[in-house]
Amino acid sequence: SARGIYIAIVSTKMEAGRPEEEIAPGLALLGNIIQRFTTVATTYEPNEDGSKDKCFISSSFDGTSHFEHDVADMLNLYKRITGEDLDMSINADSVEADY
């Protein structure tokens, strides 16, 4: 963005059905807003963890800007499917690429 111009994300899980009111405290912290986009999205979560029917389903993406919940959900999904934690200790610089 241009000097003195910032990009910000204000998000929440809607609780009362009034999105404008629910994000108002976050928007107030930003001061002057040049342009704003408001989106309301329905999110879904699986009813079961997949252990009974082997149907493993992830949750919907949420409103976090760095995908914290989504990464945790994918790691949880991996563990539910394989029974093991994903080994994230691999140094990508020391592994031959498959390309």
PDB file of C-alpha atoms in Angstrom:
ATOM      1  CA  SER A   1       0.000   0.000   0.000  1.00  0.00           C
ATOM      2  CA  ALA A   2       1.000   3.647  -0.350  1.00  0.00           C
ATOM      3  CA  ARG A   3       2.891   5.517   2.372  1.00  0.00           C
ATOM      4  CA  GLY A   4       0.555   6.359   5.237  1.00  0.00           C
ATOM      5  CA  ILE A   5      -2.098   3.970   3.964  1.00  0.00           C
ATOM      6  CA  TYR A   6      -2.691   0.718   5.806  1.00  0.00           C
ATOM      7  CA  ILE A   7      -4.690  -2.403   5.080  1.00  0.00           C
ATOM      8  CA  ALA A   8      -6.564  -3.863   8.041  1.00  0.00           C
ATOM      9  CA  ILE A   9      -8.866  -6.799   8.648  1.00  0.00           C
ATOM     10  CA  VAL A  10     -11.563  -6.783  11.309  1.00  0.00           C
ATOM     11  CA  SER A  11     -13.368 -10.085  11.701  1.00  0.00           C
ATOM     12  CA  THR A  12     -15.563 -11.893  14.177  1.00  0.00           C
ATOM     13  CA  LYS A  13     -17.818 -14.874  14.521  1.00  0.00           C
ATOM     14  CA  MET A  14     -21.271 -13.363  14.441  1.00  0.00           C
ATOM     15  CA  GLU A  15     -23.162 -14.085  17.651  1.00  0.00           C
ATOM     16  CA  ALA A  16     -26.183 -11.777  17.645  1.00  0.00           C
ATOM     17  CA  GLY A  17     -26.975 -11.590  13.930  1.00  0.00           C
ATOM     18  CA  ARG A  18     -25.991  -7.913  13.671  1.00  0.00           C
ATOM     19  CA  PRO A  19     -22.618  -7.897  11.878  1.00  0.00           C
ATOM     20  CA  GLU A  20     -22.259  -4.111  11.650  1.00  0.00           C
ATOM     21  CA  GLU A  21     -22.719  -3.730  15.412  1.00  0.00           C
ATOM     22  CA  GLU A  22     -20.470  -6.663  16.224  1.00  0.00           C
ATOM     23  CA  ILE A  23     -17.468  -5.318  14.303  1.00  0.00           C
ATOM     24  CA  ALA A  24     -18.018  -1.667  15.307  1.00  0.00           C
ATOM     25  CA  PRO A  25     -15.504  -1.752  18.221  1.00  0.00           C
ATOM     26  CA  GLY A  26     -12.773  -3.019  15.898  1.00  0.00           C
ATOM     27  CA  LEU A  27     -13.586  -0.500  13.185  1.00  0.00           C
ATOM     28  CA  ALA A  28     -13.502   2.328  15.738  1.00  0.00           C
ATOM     29  CA  LEU A  29      -9.845   1.523  16.444  1.00  0.00           C
ATOM     30  CA  LEU A  30      -8.932   2.112  12.798  1.00  0.00           C
ATOM     31  CA  GLY A  31      -9.895   5.761  12.537  1.00  0.00           C
ATOM     32  CA  ASN A  32     -10.562   7.138   9.048  1.00  0.00           C
ATOM     33  CA  ILE A  33     -11.481   4.349   6.619  1.00  0.00           C
ATOM     34  CA  ILE A  34     -11.033   5.132   2.923  1.00  0.00           C
ATOM     35  CA  GLN A  35     -12.666   2.002   1.548  1.00  0.00           C
ATOM     36  CA  ARG A  36     -14.388  -0.853   3.308  1.00  0.00           C
ATOM     37  CA  PHE A  37     -15.705  -4.255   2.271  1.00  0.00           C
ATOM     38  CA  THR A  38     -18.109  -6.170   4.484  1.00  0.00           C
ATOM     39  CA  THR A  39     -18.745  -9.850   3.920  1.00  0.00           C
ATOM     40  CA  VAL A  40     -20.845 -12.249   5.948  1.00  0.00           C
ATOM     41  CA  ALA A  41     -20.095 -15.918   5.302  1.00  0.00           C
ATOM     42  CA  THR A  42     -21.723 -19.036   6.634  1.00  0.00           C
ATOM     43  CA  THR A  43     -19.222 -21.468   8.107  1.00  0.00           C
ATOM     44  CA  TYR A  44     -19.607 -25.191   8.628  1.00  0.00           C
ATOM     45  CA  GLU A  45     -18.112 -27.801  10.919  1.00  0.00           C
ATOM     46  CA  PRO A  46     -18.375 -31.563  10.592  1.00  0.00           C
ATOM     47  CA  ASN A  47     -20.924 -33.351  12.778  1.00  0.00           C
ATOM     48  CA  GLU A  48     -18.569 -36.270  13.461  1.00  0.00           C
ATOM     49  CA  ASP A  49     -14.783 -36.669  13.627  1.00  0.00           C
ATOM     50  CA  GLY A  50     -14.731 -39.416  10.976  1.00  0.00           C
ATOM     51  CA  SER A  51     -13.632 -42.221  13.286  1.00  0.00           C
ATOM     52  CA  LYS A  52     -16.880 -44.196  12.791  1.00  0.00           C
ATOM     53  CA  ASP A  53     -17.456 -43.894   9.050  1.00  0.00           C
ATOM     54  CA  LYS A  54     -13.965 -42.877   7.845  1.00  0.00           C
ATOM     55  CA  CYS A  55     -15.457 -39.761   6.246  1.00  0.00           C
ATOM     56  CA  PHE A  56     -13.053 -37.000   7.324  1.00  0.00           C
ATOM     57  CA  ILE A  57     -14.310 -33.474   6.739  1.00  0.00           C
ATOM     58  CA  SER A  58     -12.568 -30.200   7.530  1.00  0.00           C
ATOM     59  CA  SER A  59     -14.235 -27.080   8.894  1.00  0.00           C
ATOM     60  CA  SER A  60     -14.907 -24.021   6.754  1.00  0.00           C
ATOM     61  CA  PHE A  61     -12.218 -21.370   6.499  1.00  0.00           C
ATOM     62  CA  ASP A  62     -12.725 -18.736   9.163  1.00  0.00           C
ATOM     63  CA  GLY A  63     -12.089 -15.000   9.346  1.00  0.00           C
ATOM     64  CA  THR A  64      -8.570 -15.031  10.783  1.00  0.00           C
ATOM     65  CA  SER A  65      -6.103 -13.223   8.566  1.00  0.00           C
ATOM     66  CA  HIS A  66      -3.239 -15.681   8.976  1.00  0.00           C
ATOM     67  CA  PHE A  67      -5.281 -18.894   8.785  1.00  0.00           C
ATOM     68  CA  GLU A  68      -4.407 -19.954  12.360  1.00  0.00           C
ATOM     69  CA  HIS A  69      -7.618 -21.943  12.833  1.00  0.00           C
ATOM     70  CA  ASP A  70      -7.421 -23.433   9.356  1.00  0.00           C
ATOM     71  CA  VAL A  71      -3.880 -24.730   9.856  1.00  0.00           C
ATOM     72  CA  ALA A  72      -4.849 -26.221  13.240  1.00  0.00           C
ATOM     73  CA  ASP A  73      -7.881 -27.836  11.586  1.00  0.00           C
ATOM     74  CA  MET A  74      -5.726 -29.376   8.828  1.00  0.00           C
ATOM     75  CA  LEU A  75      -3.218 -30.715  11.373  1.00  0.00           C
ATOM     76  CA  ASN A  76      -6.106 -32.176  13.365  1.00  0.00           C
ATOM     77  CA  LEU A  77      -7.567 -33.685  10.188  1.00  0.00           C
ATOM     78  CA  TYR A  78      -4.197 -35.282   9.354  1.00  0.00           C
ATOM     79  CA  LYS A  79      -4.011 -36.828  12.830  1.00  0.00           C
ATOM     80  CA  ARG A  80      -7.597 -38.121  12.644  1.00  0.00           C
ATOM     81  CA  ILE A  81      -6.844 -39.806   9.314  1.00  0.00           C
ATOM     82  CA  THR A  82      -3.365 -41.212  10.028  1.00  0.00           C
ATOM     83  CA  GLY A  83      -3.443 -41.532  13.806  1.00  0.00           C
ATOM     84  CA  GLU A  84      -0.170 -39.596  14.017  1.00  0.00           C
ATOM     85  CA  ASP A  85       0.881 -35.970  14.328  1.00  0.00           C
ATOM     86  CA  LEU A  86       2.293 -34.483  11.139  1.00  0.00           C
ATOM     87  CA  ASP A  87       6.093 -34.322  11.400  1.00  0.00           C
ATOM     88  CA  MET A  88       6.893 -30.669  10.760  1.00  0.00           C
ATOM     89  CA  SER A  89      10.574 -30.996  11.701  1.00  0.00           C
ATOM     90  CA  ILE A  90      11.757 -31.572   8.127  1.00  0.00           C
ATOM     91  CA  ASN A  91      14.188 -28.956   6.834  1.00  0.00           C
ATOM     92  CA  ALA A  92      12.871 -28.112   3.359  1.00  0.00           C
ATOM     93  CA  ASP A  93      16.318 -26.916   2.260  1.00  0.00           C
ATOM     94  CA  SER A  94      17.776 -30.398   2.775  1.00  0.00           C
ATOM     95  CA  VAL A  95      15.095 -32.327   0.875  1.00  0.00           C
ATOM     96  CA  GLU A  96      15.232 -33.067  -2.860  1.00  0.00           C
ATOM     97  CA  ALA A  97      12.309 -31.427  -4.605  1.00  0.00           C
ATOM     98  CA  ASP A  98       9.905 -33.485  -6.712  1.00  0.00           C
ATOM     99  CA  TYR A  99       9.760 -31.184  -9.720  1.00  0.00           C
TER     100      TYR A  99
END
